Short mmCIF file of N, CA and C in Angstrom, two decimals:
data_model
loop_
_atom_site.label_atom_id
_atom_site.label_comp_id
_atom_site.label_asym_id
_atom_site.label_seq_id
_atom_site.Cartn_x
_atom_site.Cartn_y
_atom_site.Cartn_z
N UNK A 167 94.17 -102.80 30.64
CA UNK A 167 94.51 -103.43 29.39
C UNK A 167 93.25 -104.08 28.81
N UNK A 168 92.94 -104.34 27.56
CA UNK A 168 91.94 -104.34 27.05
C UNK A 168 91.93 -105.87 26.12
N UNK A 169 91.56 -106.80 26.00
CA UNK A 169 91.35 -107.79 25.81
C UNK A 169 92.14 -108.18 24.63
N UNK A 170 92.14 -107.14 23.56
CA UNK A 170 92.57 -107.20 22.08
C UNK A 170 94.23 -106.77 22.81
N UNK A 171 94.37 -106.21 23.65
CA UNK A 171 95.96 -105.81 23.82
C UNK A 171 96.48 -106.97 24.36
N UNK A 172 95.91 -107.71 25.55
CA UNK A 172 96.21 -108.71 26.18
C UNK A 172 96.61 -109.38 25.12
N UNK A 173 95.73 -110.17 23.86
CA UNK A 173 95.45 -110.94 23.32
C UNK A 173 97.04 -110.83 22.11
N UNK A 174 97.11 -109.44 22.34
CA UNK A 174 98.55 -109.35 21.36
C UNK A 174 99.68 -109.34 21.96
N UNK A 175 99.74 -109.09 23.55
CA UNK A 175 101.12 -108.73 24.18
C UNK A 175 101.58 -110.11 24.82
N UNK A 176 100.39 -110.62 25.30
CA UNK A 176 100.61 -111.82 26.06
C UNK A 176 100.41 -112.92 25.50
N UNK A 177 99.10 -113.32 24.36
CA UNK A 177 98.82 -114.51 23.69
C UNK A 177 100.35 -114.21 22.53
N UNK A 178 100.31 -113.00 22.44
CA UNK A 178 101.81 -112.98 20.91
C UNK A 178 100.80 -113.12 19.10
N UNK A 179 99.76 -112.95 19.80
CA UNK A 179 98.97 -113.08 18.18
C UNK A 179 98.81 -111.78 17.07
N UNK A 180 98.60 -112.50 16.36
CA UNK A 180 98.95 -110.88 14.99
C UNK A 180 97.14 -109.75 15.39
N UNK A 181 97.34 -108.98 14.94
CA UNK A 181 95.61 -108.00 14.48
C UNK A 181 95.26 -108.74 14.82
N UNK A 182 95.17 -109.14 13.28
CA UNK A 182 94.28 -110.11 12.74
C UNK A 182 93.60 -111.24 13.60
N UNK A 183 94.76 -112.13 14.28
CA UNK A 183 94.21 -113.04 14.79
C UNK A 183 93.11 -112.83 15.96
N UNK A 184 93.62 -111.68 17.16
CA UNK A 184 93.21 -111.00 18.02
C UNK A 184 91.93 -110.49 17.87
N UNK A 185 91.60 -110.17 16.49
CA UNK A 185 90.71 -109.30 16.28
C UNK A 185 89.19 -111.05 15.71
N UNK A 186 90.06 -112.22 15.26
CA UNK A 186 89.08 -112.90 15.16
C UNK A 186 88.91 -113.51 16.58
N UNK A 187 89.42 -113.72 17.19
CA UNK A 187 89.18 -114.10 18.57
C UNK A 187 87.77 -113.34 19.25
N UNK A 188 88.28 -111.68 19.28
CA UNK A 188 87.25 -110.87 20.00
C UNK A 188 86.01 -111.62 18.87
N UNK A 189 85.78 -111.06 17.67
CA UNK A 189 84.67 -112.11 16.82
C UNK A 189 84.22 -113.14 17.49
N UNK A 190 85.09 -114.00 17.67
CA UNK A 190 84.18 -115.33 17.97
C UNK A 190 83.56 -115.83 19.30
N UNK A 191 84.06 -114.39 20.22
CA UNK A 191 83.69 -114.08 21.70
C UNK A 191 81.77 -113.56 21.56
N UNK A 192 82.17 -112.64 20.73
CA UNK A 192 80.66 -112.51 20.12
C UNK A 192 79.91 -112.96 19.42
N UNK A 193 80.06 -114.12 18.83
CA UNK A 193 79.40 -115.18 18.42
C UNK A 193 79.32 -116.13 18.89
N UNK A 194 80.01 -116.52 20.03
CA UNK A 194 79.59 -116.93 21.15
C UNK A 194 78.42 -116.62 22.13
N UNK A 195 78.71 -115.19 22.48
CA UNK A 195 77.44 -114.68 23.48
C UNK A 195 76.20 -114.56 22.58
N UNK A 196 76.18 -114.28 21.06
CA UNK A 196 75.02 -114.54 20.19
C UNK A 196 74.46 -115.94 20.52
N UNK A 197 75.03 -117.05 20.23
CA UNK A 197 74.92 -118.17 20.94
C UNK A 197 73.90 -118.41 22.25
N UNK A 198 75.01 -117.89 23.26
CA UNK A 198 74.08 -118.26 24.45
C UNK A 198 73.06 -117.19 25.00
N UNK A 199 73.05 -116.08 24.05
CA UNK A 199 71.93 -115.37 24.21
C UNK A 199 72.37 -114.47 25.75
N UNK A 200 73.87 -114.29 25.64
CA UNK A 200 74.38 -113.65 26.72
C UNK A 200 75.18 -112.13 26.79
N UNK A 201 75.51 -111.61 27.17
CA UNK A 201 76.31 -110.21 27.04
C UNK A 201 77.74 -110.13 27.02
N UNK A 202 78.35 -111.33 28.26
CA UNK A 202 79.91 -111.54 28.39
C UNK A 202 79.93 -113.23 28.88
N UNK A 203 80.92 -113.54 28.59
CA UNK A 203 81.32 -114.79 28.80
C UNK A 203 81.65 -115.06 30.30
N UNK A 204 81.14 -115.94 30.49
CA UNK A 204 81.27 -116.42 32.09
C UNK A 204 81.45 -117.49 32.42
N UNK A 205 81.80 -118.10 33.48
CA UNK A 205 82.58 -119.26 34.05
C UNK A 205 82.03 -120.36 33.18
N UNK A 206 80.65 -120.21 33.34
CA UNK A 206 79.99 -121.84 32.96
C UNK A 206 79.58 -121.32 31.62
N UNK A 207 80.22 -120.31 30.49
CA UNK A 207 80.08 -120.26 29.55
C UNK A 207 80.16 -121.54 28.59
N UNK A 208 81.12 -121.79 28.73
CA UNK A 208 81.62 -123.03 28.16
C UNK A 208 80.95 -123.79 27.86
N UNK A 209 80.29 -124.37 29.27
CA UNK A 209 79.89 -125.77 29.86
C UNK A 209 78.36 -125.53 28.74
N UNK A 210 77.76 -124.64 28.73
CA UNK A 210 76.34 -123.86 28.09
C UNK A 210 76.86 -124.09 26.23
N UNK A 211 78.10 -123.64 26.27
CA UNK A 211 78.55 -123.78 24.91
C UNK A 211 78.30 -125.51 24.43
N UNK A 212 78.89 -126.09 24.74
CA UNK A 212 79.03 -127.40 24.40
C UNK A 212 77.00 -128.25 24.54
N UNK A 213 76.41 -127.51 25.16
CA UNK A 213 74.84 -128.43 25.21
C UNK A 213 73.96 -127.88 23.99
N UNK A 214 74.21 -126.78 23.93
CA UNK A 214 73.89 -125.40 22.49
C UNK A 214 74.06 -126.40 21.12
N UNK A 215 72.73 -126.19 20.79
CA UNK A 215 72.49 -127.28 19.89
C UNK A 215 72.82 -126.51 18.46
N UNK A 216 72.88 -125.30 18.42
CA UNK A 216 73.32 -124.79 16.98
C UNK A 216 75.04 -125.03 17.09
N UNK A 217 75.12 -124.76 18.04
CA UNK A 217 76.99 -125.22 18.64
C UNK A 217 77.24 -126.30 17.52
N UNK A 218 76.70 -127.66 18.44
CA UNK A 218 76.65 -128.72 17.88
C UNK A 218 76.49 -129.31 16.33
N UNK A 219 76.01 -128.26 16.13
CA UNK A 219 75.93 -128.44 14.82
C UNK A 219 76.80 -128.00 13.92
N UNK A 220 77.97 -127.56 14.07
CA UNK A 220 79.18 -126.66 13.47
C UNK A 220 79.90 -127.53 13.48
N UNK A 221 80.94 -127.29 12.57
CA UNK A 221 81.83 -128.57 11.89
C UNK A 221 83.36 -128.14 13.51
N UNK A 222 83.41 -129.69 13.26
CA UNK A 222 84.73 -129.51 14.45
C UNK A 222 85.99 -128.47 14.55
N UNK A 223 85.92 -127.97 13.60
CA UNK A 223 86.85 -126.77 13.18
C UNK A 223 86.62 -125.42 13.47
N UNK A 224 85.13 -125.28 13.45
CA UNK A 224 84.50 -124.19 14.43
C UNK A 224 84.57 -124.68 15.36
N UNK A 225 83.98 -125.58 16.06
CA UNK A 225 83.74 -125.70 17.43
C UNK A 225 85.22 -125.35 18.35
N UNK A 226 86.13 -126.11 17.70
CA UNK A 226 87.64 -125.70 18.31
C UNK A 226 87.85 -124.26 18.05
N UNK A 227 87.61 -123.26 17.19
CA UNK A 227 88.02 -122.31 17.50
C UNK A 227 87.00 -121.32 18.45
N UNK A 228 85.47 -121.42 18.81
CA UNK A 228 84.99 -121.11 19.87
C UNK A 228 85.24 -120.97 20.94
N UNK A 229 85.77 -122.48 21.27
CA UNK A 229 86.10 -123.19 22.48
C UNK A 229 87.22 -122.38 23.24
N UNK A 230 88.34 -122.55 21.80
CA UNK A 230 89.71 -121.58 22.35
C UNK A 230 89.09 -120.31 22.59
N UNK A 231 88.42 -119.54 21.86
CA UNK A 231 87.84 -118.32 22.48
C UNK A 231 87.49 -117.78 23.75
N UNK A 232 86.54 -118.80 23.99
CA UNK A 232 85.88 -118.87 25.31
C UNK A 232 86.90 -118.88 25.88
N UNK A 233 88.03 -120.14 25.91
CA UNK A 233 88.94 -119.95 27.13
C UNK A 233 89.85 -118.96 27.24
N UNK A 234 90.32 -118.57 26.25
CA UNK A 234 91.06 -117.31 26.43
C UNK A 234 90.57 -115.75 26.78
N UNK A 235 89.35 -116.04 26.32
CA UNK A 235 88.59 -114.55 27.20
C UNK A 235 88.22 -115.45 28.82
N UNK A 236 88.09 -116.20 29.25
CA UNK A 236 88.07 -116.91 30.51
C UNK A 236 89.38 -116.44 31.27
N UNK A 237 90.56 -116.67 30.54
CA UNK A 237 92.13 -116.47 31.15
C UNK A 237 92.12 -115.01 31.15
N UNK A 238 91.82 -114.75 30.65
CA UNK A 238 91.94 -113.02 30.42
C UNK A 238 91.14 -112.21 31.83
N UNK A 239 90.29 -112.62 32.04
CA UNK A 239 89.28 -112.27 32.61
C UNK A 239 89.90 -112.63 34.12
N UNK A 240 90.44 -113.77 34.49
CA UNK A 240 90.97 -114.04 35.84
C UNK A 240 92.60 -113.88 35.71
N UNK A 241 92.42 -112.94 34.83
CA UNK A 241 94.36 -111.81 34.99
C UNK A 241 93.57 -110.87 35.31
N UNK A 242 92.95 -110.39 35.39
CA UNK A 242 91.90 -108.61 35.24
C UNK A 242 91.10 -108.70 36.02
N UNK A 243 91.47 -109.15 37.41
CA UNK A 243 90.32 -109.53 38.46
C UNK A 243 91.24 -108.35 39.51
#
């Protein structure tokens, strides 16, 4: 199962939403200058000074990103 399916069968989210999620997974790893998101993604997210600089409304929807490709990732182990 593939992240965008997960993201619709199990999160219950529309395309759309699913499809900004995967987005902001990759603007994330643009971010940390990484390929896939990993445990201490997060932790790297939050010290990331362009991070920091994004209005709290981004930062929350990153954040949820990260963790839901995190949850995803330790169903698919």
């Amino acid at each position: 199962m593939t992240f965008y399916d997960w993201l619709i069968s199990e999160k219950k989210m529309s395309n759309r939403g699913a499809k900004d999620v995967i987005s902001r997974c990759k603007r994330v790893c643009i971010l940390l200058n990484t390929q896939e998101i990993k445990d201490d993604s997060l932790d790297k997210l939050l010290l990331n000074e362009d991070f920091n600089s994004y209005s709290m409304f981004i930062k929350s929807q990153l954040k949820r990103s990260v963790v839901l490709s995190l949850e995803f990732g330790g169903n698919n182990e």
